[in-house]
C-alpha positions as a LaTeX table, in Angstrom:
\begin{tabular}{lrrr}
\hline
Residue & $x$ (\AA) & $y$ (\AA) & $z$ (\AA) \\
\hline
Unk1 & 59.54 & 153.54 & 29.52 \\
Unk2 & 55.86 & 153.39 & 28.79 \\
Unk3 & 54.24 & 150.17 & 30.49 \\
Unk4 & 53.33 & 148.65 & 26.41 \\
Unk5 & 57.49 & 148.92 & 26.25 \\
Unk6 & 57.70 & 147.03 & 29.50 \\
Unk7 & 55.35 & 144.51 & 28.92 \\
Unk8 & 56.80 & 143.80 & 25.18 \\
Unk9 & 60.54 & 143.60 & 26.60 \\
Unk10 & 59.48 & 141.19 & 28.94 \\
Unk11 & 57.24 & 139.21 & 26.35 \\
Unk12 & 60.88 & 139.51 & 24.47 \\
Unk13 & 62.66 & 138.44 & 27.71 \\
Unk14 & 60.81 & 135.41 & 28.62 \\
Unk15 & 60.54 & 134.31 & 24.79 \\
Unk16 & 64.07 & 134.34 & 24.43 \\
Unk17 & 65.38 & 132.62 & 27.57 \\
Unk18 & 62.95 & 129.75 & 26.61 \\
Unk19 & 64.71 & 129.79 & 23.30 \\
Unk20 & 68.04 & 129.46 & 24.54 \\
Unk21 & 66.86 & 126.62 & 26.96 \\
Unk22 & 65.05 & 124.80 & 24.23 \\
Unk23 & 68.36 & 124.78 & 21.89 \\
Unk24 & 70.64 & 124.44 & 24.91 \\
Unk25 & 68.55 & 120.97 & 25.74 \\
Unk26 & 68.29 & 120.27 & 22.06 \\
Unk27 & 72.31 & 120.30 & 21.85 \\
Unk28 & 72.68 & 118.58 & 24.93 \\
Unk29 & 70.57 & 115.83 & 23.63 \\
Unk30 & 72.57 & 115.73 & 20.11 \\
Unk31 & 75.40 & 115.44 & 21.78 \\
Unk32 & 74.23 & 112.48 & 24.16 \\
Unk33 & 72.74 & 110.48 & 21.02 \\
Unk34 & 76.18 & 111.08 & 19.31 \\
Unk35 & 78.08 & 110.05 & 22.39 \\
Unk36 & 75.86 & 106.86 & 22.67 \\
Unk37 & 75.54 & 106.02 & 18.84 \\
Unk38 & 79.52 & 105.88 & 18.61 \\
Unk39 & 79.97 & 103.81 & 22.16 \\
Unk40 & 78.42 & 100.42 & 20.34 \\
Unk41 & 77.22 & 98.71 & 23.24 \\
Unk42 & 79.26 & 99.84 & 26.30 \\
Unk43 & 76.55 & 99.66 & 28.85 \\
Unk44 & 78.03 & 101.12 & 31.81 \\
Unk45 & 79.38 & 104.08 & 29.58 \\
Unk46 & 76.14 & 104.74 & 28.06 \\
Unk47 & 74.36 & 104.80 & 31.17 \\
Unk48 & 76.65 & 107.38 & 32.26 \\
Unk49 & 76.32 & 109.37 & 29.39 \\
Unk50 & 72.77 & 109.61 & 29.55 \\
Unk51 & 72.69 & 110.10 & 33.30 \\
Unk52 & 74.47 & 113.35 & 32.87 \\
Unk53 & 72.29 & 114.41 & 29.55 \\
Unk54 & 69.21 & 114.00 & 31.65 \\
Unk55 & 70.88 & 116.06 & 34.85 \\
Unk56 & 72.11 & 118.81 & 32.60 \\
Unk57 & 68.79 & 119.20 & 30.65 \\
Unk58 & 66.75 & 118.54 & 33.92 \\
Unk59 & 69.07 & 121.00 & 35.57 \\
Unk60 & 68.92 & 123.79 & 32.84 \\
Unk61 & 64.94 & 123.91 & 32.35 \\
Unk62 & 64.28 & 123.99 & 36.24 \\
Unk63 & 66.93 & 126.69 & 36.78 \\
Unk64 & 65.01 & 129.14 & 33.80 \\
Unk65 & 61.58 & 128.14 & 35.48 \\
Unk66 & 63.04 & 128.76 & 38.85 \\
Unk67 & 64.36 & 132.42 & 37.89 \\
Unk68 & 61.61 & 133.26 & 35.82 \\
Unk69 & 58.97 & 132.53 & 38.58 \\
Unk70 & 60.75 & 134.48 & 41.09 \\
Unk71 & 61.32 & 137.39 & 38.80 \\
Unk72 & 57.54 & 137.32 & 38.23 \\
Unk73 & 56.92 & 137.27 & 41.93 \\
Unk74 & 59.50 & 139.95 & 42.65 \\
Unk75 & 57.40 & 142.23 & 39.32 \\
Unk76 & 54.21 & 141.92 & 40.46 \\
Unk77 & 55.20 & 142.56 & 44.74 \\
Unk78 & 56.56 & 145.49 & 43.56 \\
Unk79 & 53.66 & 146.44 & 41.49 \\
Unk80 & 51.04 & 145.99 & 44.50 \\
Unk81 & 53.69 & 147.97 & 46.53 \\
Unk82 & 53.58 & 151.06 & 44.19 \\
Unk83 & 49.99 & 150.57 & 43.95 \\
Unk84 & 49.79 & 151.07 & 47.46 \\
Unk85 & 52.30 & 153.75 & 47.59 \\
Unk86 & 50.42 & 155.73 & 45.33 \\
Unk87 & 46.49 & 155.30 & 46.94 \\
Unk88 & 45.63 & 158.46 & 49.24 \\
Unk89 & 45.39 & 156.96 & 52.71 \\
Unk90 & 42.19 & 156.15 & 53.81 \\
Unk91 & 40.15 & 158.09 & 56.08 \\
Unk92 & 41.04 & 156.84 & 59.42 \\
Unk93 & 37.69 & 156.61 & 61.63 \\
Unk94 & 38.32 & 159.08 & 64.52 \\
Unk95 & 36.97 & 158.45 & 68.33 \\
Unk96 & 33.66 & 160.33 & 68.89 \\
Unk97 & 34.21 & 163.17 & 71.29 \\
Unk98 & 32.79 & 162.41 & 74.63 \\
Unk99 & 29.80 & 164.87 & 75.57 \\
Unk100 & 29.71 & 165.94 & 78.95 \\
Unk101 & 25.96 & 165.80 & 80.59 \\
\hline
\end{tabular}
């Protein structure tokens, strides 16, 4: 793959997972103000509902942002380590030679 192919499937990657995040926590949230609009009133049960709305959305988002940043840490170490792999090696200074008087 040429590196405008890589850079556009992971434009493509990172697009999508935040779509499927976004509508995950979107759904999650219907679902919670559903829950809630047909409990009239029950405090303890609402509380509970939205308790686990907020940990699964919380949970969700933190676990894309979580992968994503260590897949972008993991792309660009092993970036600097073909970058490295590639240079020539540097002239390595050698010891003058010792002159005898």
């Amino acid at each position: 793959m040429s590196r405008d192919q890589d850079i556009q499937l992971e434009k493509d990657r990172a697009r999508y997972g935040l779509l499927a995040v976004v509508v995950s926590n979107l759904a999650i949230a219907g679902v919670a103000v559903f829950g809630v609009w047909r409990l009239n009133g029950n405090e303890s049960v609402i509380i509970g509902v939205l308790t686990a709305a907020f940990t699964a959305v919380s949970s969700m988002t933190t676990a894309y942002l979580g992968i994503k940043a260590v897949s972008n840490t993991a792309k660009s170490m092993a970036a600097a380590s073909a970058a490295t792999a590639a240079a020539p090696p540097a002239d390595t200074p050698t010891a003058p030679t010792q002159r005898t008087p």
